[in-house]
CSV table of C-alpha atoms and ligand atoms in Angstrom, one decimal:
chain,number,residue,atom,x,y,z
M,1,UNK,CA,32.6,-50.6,-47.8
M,2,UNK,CA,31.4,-52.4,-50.6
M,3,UNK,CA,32.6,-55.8,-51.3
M,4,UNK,CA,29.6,-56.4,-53.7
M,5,UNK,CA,29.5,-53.8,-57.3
M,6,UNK,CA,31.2,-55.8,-59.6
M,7,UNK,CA,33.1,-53.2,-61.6
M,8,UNK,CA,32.1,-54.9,-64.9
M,9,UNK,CA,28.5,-54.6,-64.3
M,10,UNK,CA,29.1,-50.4,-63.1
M,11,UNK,CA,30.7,-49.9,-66.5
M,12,UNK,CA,28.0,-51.4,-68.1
M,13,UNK,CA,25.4,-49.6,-66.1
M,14,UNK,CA,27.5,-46.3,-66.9
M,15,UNK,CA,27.3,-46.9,-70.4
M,16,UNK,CA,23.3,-47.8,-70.5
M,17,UNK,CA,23.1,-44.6,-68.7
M,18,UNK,CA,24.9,-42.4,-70.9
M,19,UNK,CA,22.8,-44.2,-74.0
M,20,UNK,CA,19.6,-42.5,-72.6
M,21,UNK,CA,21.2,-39.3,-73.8
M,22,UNK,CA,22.0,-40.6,-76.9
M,23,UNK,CA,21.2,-42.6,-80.2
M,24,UNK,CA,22.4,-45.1,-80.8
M,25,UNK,CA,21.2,-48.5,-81.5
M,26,UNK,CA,20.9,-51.3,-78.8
M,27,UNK,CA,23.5,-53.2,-81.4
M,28,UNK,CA,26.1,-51.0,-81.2
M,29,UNK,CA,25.6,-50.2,-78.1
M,30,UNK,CA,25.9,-53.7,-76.9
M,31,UNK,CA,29.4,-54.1,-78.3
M,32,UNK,CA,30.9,-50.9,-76.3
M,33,UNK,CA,29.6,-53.3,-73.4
M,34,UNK,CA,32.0,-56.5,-73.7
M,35,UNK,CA,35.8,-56.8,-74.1
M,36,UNK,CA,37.0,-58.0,-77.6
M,37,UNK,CA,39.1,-60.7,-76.3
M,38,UNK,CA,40.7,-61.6,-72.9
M,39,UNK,CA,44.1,-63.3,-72.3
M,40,UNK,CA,44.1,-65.5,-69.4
M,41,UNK,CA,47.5,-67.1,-68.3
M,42,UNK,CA,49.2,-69.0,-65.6
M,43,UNK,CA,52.6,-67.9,-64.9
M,44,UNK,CA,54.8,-70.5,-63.7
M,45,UNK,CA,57.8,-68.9,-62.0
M,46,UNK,CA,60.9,-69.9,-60.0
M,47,UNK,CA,61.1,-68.4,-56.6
M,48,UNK,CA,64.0,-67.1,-54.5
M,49,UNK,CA,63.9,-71.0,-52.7
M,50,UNK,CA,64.1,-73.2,-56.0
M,51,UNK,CA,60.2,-73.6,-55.8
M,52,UNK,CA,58.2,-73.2,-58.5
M,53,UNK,CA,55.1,-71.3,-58.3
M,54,UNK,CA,51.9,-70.0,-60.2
M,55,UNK,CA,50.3,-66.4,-61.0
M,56,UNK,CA,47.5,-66.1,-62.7
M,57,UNK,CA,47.5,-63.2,-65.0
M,58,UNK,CA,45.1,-61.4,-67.4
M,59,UNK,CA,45.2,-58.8,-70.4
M,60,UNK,CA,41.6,-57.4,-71.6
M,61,UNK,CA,41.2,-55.7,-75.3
M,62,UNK,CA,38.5,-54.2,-74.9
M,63,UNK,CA,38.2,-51.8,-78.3
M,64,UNK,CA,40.0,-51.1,-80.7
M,65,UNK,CA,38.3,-48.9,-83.3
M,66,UNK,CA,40.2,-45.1,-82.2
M,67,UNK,CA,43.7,-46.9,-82.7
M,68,UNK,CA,45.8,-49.9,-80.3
M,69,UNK,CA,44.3,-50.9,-77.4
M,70,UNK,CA,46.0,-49.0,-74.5
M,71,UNK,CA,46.2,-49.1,-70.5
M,72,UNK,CA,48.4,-50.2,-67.3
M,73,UNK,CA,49.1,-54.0,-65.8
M,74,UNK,CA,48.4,-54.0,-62.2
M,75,UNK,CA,50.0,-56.5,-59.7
M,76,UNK,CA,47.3,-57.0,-56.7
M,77,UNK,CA,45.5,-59.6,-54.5
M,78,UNK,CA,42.4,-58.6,-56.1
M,79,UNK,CA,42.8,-58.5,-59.5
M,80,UNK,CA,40.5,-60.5,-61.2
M,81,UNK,CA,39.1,-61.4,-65.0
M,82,UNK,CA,35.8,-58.6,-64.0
M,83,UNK,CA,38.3,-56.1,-62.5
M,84,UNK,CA,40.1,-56.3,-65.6
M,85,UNK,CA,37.9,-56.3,-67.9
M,86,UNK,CA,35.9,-53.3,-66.1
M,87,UNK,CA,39.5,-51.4,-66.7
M,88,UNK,CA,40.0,-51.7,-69.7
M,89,UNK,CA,36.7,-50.3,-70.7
M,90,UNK,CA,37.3,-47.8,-68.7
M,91,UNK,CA,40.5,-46.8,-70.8
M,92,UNK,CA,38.1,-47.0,-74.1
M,93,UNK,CA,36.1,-44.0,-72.8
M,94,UNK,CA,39.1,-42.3,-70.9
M,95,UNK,CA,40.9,-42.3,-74.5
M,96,UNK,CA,38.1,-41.4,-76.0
M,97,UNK,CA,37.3,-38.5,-73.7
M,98,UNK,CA,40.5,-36.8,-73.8
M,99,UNK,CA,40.8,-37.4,-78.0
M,100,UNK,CA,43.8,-39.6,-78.6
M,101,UNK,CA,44.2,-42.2,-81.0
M,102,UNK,CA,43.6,-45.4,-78.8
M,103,UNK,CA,41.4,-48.0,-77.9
M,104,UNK,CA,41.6,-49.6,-74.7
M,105,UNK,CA,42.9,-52.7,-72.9
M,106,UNK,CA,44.4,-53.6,-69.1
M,107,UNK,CA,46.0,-56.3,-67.3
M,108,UNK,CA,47.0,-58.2,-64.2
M,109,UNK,CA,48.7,-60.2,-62.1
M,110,UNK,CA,47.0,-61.6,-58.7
M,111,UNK,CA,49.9,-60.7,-56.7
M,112,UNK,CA,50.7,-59.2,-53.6
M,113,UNK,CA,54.5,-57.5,-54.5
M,114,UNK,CA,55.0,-56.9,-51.6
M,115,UNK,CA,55.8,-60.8,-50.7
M,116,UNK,CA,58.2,-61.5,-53.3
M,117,UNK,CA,61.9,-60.4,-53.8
M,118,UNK,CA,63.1,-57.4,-56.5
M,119,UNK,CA,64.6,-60.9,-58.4
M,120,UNK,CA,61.2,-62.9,-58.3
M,121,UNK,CA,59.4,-59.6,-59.4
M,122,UNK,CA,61.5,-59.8,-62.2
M,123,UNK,CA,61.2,-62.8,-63.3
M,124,UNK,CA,57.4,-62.7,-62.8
M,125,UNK,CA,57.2,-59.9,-65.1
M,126,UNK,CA,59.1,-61.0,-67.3
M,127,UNK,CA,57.7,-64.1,-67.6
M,128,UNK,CA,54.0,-62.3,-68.2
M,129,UNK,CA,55.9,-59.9,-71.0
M,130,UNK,CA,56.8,-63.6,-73.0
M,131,UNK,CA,52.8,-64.7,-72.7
M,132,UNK,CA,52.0,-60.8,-73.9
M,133,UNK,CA,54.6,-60.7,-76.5
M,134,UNK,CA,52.2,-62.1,-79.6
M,135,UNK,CA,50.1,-59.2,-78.5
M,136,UNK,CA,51.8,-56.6,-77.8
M,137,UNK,CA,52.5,-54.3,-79.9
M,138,UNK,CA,53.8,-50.6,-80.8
M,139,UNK,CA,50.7,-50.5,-83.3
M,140,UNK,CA,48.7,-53.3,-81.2
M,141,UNK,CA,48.6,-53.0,-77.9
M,142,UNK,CA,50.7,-50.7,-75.7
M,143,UNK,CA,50.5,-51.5,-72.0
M,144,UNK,CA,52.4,-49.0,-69.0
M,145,UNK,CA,51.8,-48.6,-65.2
M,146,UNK,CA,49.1,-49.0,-63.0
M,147,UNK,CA,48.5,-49.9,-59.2
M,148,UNK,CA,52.1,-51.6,-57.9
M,149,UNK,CA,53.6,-51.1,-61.3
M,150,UNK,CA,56.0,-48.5,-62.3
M,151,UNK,CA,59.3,-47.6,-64.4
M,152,UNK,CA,61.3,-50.7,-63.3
M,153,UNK,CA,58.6,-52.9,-64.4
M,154,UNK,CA,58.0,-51.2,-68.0
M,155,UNK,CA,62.0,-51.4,-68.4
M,156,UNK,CA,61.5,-54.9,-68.1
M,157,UNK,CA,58.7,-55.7,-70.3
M,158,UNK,CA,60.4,-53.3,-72.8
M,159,UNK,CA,63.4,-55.4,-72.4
M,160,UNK,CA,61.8,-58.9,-72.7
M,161,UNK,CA,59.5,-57.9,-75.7
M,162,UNK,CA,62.9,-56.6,-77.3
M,163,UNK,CA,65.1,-59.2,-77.3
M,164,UNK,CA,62.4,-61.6,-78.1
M,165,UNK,CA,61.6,-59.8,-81.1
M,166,UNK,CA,65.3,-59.0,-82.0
M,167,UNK,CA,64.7,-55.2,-82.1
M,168,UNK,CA,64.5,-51.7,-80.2
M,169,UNK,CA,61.4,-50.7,-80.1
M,170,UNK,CA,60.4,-48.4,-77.0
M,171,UNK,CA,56.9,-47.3,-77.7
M,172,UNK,CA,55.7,-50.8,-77.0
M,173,UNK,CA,55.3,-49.7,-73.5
M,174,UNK,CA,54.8,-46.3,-71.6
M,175,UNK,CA,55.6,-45.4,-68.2
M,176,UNK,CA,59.8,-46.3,-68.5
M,177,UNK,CA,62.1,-44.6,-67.2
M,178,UNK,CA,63.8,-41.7,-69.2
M,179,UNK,CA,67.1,-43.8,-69.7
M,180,UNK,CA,65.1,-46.4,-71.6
M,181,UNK,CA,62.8,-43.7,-73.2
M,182,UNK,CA,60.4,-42.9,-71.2
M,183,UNK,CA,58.8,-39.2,-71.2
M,184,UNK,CA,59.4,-36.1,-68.6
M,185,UNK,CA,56.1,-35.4,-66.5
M,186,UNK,CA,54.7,-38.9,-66.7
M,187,UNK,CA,55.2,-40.0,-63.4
M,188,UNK,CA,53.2,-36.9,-62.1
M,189,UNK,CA,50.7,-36.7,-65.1
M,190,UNK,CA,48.0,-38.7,-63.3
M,191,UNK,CA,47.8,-36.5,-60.3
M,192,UNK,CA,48.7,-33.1,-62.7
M,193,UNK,CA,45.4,-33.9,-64.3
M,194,UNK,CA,43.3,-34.8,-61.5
M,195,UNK,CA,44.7,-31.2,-60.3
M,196,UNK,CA,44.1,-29.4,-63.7
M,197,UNK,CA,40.1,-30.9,-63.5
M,198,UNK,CA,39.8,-29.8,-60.2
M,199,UNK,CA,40.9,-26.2,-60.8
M,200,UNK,CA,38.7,-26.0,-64.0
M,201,UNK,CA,35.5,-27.3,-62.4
M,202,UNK,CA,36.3,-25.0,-58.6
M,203,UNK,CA,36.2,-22.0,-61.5
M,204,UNK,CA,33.1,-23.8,-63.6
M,205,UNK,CA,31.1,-24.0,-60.1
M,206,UNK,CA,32.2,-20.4,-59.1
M,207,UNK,CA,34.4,-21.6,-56.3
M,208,UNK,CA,37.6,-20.5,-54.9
M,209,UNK,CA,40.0,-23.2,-54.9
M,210,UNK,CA,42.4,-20.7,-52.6
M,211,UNK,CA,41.8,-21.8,-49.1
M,212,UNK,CA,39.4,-24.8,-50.0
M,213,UNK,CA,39.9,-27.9,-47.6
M,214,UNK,CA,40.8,-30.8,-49.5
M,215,UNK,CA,40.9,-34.7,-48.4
M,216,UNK,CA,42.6,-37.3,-50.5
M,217,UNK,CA,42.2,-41.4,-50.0
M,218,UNK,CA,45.4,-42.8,-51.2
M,219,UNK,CA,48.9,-42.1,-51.3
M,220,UNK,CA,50.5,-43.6,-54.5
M,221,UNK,CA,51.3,-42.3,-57.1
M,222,UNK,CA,47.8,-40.7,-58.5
M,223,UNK,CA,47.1,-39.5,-54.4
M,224,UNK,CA,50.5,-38.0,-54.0
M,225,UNK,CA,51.0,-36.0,-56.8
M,226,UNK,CA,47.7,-34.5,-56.7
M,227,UNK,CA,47.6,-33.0,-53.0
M,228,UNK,CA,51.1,-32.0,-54.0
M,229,UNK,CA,49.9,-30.0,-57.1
M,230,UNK,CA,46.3,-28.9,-55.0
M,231,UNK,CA,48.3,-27.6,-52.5
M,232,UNK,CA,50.2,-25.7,-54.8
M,233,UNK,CA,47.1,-23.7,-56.1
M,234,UNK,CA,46.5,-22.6,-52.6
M,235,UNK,CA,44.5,-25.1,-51.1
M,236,UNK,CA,44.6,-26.6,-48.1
M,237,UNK,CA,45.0,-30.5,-48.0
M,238,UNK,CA,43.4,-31.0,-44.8
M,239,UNK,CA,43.3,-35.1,-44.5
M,240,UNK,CA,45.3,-37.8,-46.3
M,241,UNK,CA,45.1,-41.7,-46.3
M,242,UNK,CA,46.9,-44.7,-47.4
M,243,UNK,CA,45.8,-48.5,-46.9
M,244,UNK,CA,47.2,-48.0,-42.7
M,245,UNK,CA,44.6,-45.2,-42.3
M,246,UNK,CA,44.1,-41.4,-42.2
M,247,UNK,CA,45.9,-38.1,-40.6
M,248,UNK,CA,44.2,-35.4,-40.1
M,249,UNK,CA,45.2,-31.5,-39.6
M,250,UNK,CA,43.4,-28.5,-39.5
M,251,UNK,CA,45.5,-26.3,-41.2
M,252,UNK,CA,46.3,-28.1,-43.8
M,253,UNK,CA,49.6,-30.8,-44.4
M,254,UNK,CA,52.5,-30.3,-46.5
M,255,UNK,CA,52.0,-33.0,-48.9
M,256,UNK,CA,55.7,-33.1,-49.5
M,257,UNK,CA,56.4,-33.8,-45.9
M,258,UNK,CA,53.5,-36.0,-45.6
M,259,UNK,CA,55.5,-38.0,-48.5
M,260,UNK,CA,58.9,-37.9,-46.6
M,261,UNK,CA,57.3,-39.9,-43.8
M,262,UNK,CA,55.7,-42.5,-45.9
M,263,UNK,CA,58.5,-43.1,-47.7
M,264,UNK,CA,60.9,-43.7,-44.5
M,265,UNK,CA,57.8,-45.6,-42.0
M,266,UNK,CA,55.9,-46.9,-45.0
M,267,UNK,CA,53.0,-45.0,-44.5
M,268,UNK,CA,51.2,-41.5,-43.9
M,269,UNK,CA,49.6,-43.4,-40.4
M,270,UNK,CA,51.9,-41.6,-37.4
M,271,UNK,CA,52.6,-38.3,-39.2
M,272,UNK,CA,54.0,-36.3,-36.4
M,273,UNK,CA,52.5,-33.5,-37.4
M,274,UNK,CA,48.8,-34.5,-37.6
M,275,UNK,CA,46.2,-33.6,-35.4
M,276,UNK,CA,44.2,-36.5,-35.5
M,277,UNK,CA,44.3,-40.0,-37.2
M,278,UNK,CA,41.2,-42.0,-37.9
M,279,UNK,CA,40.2,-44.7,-40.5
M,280,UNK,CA,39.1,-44.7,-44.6
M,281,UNK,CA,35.9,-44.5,-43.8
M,282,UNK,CA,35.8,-41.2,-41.6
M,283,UNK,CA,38.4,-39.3,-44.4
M,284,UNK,CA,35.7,-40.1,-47.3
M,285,UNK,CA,32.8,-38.6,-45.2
M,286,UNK,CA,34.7,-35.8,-43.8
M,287,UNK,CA,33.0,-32.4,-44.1
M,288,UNK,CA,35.7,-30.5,-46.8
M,289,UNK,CA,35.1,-28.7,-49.9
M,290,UNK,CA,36.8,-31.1,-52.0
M,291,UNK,CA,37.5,-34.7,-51.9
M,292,UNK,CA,40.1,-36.8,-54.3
M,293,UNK,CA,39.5,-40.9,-54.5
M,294,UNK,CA,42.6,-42.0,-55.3
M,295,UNK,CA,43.3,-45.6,-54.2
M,296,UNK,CA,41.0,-48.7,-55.7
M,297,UNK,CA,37.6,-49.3,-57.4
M,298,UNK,CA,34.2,-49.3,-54.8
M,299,UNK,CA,35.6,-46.9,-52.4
M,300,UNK,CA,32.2,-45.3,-52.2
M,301,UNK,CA,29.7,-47.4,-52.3
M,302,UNK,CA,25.6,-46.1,-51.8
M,303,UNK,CA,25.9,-46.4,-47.7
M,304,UNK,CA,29.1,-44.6,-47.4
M,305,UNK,CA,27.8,-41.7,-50.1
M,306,UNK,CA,24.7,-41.0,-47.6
M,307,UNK,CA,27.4,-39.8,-45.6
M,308,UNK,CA,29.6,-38.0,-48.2
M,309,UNK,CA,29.8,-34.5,-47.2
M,310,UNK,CA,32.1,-32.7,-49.8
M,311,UNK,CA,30.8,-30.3,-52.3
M,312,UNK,CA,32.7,-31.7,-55.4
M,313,UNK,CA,34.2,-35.0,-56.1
M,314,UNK,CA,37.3,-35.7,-58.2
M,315,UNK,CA,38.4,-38.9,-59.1
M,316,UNK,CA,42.0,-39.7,-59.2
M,317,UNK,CA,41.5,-43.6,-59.2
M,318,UNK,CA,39.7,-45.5,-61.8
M,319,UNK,CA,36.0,-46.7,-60.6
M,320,UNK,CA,36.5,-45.4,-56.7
M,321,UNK,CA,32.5,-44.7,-56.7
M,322,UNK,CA,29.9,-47.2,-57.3
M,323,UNK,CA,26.9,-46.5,-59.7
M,324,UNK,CA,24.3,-46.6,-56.3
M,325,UNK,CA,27.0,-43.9,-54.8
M,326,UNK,CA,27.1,-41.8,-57.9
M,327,UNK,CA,22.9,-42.0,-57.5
M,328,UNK,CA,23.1,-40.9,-54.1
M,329,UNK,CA,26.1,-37.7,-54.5
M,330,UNK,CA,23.6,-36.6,-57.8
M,331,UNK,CA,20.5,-36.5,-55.7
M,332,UNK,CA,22.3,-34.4,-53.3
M,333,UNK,CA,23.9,-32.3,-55.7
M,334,UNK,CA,27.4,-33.3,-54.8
M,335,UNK,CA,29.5,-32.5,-58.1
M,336,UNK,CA,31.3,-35.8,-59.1
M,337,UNK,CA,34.2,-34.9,-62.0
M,338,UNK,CA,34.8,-38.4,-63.5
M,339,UNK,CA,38.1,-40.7,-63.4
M,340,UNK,CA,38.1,-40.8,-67.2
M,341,UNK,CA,38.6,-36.9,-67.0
M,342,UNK,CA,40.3,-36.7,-63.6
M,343,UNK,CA,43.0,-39.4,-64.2
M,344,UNK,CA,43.6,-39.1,-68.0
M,345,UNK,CA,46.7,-37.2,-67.7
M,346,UNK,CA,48.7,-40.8,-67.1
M,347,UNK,CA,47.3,-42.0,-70.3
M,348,UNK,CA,47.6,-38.5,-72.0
M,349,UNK,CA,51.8,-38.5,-71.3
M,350,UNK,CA,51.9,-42.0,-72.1
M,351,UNK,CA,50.7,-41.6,-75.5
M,352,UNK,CA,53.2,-38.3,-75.3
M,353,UNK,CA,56.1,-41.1,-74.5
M,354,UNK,CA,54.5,-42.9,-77.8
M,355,UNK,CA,54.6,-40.2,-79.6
M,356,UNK,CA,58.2,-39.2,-79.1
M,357,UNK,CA,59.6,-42.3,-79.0
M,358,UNK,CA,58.0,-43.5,-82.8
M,359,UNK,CA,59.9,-40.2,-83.5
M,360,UNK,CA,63.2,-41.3,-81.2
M,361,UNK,CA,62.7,-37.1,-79.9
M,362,UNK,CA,63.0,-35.6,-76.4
M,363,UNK,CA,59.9,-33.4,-75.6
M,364,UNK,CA,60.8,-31.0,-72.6
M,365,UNK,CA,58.5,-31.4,-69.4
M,366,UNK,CA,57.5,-27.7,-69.6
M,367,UNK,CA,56.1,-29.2,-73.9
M,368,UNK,CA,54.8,-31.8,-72.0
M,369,UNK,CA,52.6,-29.9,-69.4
M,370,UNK,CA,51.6,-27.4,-71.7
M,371,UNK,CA,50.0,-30.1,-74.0
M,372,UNK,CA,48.6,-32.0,-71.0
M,373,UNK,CA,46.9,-28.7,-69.9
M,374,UNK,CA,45.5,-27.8,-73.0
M,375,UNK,CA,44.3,-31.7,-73.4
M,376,UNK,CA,42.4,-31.8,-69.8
M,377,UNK,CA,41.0,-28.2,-70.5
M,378,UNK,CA,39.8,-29.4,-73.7
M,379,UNK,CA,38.1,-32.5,-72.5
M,380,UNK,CA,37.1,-30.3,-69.5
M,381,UNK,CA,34.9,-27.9,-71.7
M,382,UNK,CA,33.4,-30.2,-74.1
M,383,UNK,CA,32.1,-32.2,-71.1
M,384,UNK,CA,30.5,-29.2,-69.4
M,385,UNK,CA,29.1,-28.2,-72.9
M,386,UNK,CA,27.7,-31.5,-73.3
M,387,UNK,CA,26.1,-31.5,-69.2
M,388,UNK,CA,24.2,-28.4,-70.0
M,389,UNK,CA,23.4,-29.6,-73.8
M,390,UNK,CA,22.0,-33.0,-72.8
M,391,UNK,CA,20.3,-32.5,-69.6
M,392,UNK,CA,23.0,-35.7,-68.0
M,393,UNK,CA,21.9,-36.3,-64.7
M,394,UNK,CA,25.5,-35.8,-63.7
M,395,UNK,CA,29.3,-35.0,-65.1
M,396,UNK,CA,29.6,-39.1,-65.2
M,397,UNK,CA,26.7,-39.7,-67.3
M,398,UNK,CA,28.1,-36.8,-70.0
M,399,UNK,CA,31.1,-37.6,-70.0
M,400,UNK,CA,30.5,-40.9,-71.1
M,401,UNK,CA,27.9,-39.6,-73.5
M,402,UNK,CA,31.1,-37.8,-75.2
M,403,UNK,CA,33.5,-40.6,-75.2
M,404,UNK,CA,30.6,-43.2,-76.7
M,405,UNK,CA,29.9,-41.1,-78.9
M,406,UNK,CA,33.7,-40.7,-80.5
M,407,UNK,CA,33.7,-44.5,-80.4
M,408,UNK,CA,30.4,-45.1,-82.0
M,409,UNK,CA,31.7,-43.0,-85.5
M,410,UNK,CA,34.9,-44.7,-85.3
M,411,UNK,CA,33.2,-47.7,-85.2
M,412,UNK,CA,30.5,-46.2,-88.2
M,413,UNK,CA,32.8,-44.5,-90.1
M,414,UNK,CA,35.3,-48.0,-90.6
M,415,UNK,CA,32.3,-50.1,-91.0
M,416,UNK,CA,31.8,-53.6,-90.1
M,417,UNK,CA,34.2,-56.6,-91.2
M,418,UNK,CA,32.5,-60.2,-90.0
A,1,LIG,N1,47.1,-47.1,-65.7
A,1,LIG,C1,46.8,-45.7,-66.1
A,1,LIG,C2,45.4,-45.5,-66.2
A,1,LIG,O1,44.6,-46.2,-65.6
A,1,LIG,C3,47.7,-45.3,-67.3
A,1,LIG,C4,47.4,-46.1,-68.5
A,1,LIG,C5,48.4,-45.8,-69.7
A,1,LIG,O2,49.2,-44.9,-69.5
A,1,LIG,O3,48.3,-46.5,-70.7
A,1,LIG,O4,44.9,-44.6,-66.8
């Protein structure tokens, strides 16, 4: 696996890709390459035994010309100033892609959560909400979830931001829970969209998702909820992984089972019902007809893609193939359906839980899957039209073609302002 592809330099690549296909200047062009600004902070925190100890944390604006920057705040070992950067250009053209009124940021803590208390967590967070507070913003900068973040982490920040600012004002952060104004369906928008772009491109490619063997890396949030919803088109979720390893069964898991036992041992590895457990690495390569990334960036690097044997590709992580990889799966006409497709229903529901909270009203989760279906379709056709239009080597390539583009007239359209 590839320690090596910086994920700042693949988005970079991906976007002097996708400007072959277009034109536009090598100007412009150069600015949809580096962040705008990027915070980089030293938490000092108290821990549970009176010591006091430092986390260094980061928060990347990357562009702002489609509206406030927007995107999660991770807490892992391997965050880093590129990783975060990468992401939050990454957010730009997943925005940008699905049509909503943001730019793009993202942040981090390098933190393992697992080592720390639920009262050093919060004060950790918190303690990162009172560097982000000047910011911030519900018109500036909007963060929410992302890998080891969730609803009890956004109820914080929300909190913090609140009572330093003396006001109530939820839509500075997505992802709560409902009680503090979070929206129904965001917890399973990520994986409901990875699902809606797999269904779309099975019926693009003239494929029958019914009966197609599926195998999904990860099993967070994004992983989860997608072999849930796959499974519930009629497919059969054949293999499943977490960091522990893979399970593997024939006929196909039930991925709400699957979840049970994760939930009570920690993780899928020891399912009782699987037939077979191996590592990552063989699940990634395993012959199926679809295959769902949906744990960190680099999963696939160009080695491990020789070996790729699934017909289509869908992303639910951001950056789970390297550019080499996505080289390799085009030369062998493996269909690759992008993260900023695959995974913008998280973003899509968050700026849902924007929406309704600016306008302090409830949205039902049947309003909020019916938008989020009509969104992903959307995005889904446009890109397709623009792969046959432009000649893109691959769904990547246009996809990013489309989501430049949208940035590009922003930016023209506003003009310049030294
Ligand atoms: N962290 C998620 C992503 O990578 C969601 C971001 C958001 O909701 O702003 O898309």
């Amino acid at each position: 696996m590839s320690e090596q592809a910086n994920p700042f330099e693949s988005l970079q690549e991906q976007i002097d890709d996708a400007a072959e296909y277009m034109n536009v200047g090598d100007d412009v062009l150069n600015r949809l390459k580096h962040p705008e600004r990027v915070l980089e902070t030293n938490l000092s925190v108290e821990t549970d035994d009176g010591d006091v100890e430092v986390f260094k944390a980061f928060r990347s604006e990357f562009n702002g010309d489609r509206g406030p920057y927007k995107g999660g705040i991770r807490y892992h070992p391997n965050v880093s100033r590129d990783e975060v950067k990468a992401l939050s250009g990454w957010m730009v053209y997943k925005c940008a892609i699905v049509d909503i009124p943001y730019g793009g940021g993202k942040g981090g803590i390098i933190i393992d959560p697992d080592d720390y208390s639920e009262d050093e967590l919060e004060r950790i967070t918190r303690s990162f909400a009172k560097e982000l507070r000047p910011f911030i913003g519900v018109d500036k900068d909007i963060p929410a979830p992302d890998v080891n973040t969730g609803q009890r982490e956004m109820n914080w920040i929300k909190d913090t931001y609140e009572t330093l600012e003396n006001t109530t004002e939820p839509g500075v952060i997505t992802g709560k829970s409902p009680d503090s104004g979070g929206s129904a369906g965001r917890v399973e928008a990520t994986g409901r969209s990875t699902m809606l772009t797999a269904r779309e491109a099975f019926d693009y490619l003239d494929r029958d998702i019914e009966g197609a063997s599926v195998a999904v890396q990860g099993y967070g949030n994004a992983g989860w909820i997608a072999a849930k919803l796959i499974d519930e088109l009629g497919a059969n979720v054949v293999a499943v992984s977490d960091s522990s390893g893979a399970v593997y069964k024939e006929g196909g898991f039930d991925p709400v089972d699957v979840k049970h036992h994760k939930k009570e041992t920690g993780s899928v590895a020891g399912y009782p019902g699987a037939d077979d457990e191996f590592s990552n690495e063989d699940l990634l390569t395993l012959d199926v007809d679809l295959l769902v990334p949906a744990a960190l960036e680099n999963a696939i690097d160009g080695d491990l893609a020789r070996d790729v044997q699934a017909d289509v590709v869908v992303e639910a992580a951001n950056g789970p193939l390297t550019p080499e990889a996505d080289d390799v799966l085009s030369e062998a006409d493996t269909y690759v359906f992008p993260d900023i497709l695959a995974n913008a229903g998280g973003v899509t529901v968050s700026y849902f839980e924007w929406v309704q909270n600016r306008q302090r009203f409830h949205w039902t989760e049947e309003r909020v899957n019916e938008e989020l279906e009509r969104i992903i379709t959307d995005a889904f056709d446009n890109l397709v039209e623009t792969y046959e239009e432009t000649g893109a080597p691959n769904m990547r390539t246009a996809a990013y073609v489309v989501a430049i583009q949208r940035v590009v007239d922003a930016y023209e359209e506003s003009g310049n302002w030294p």
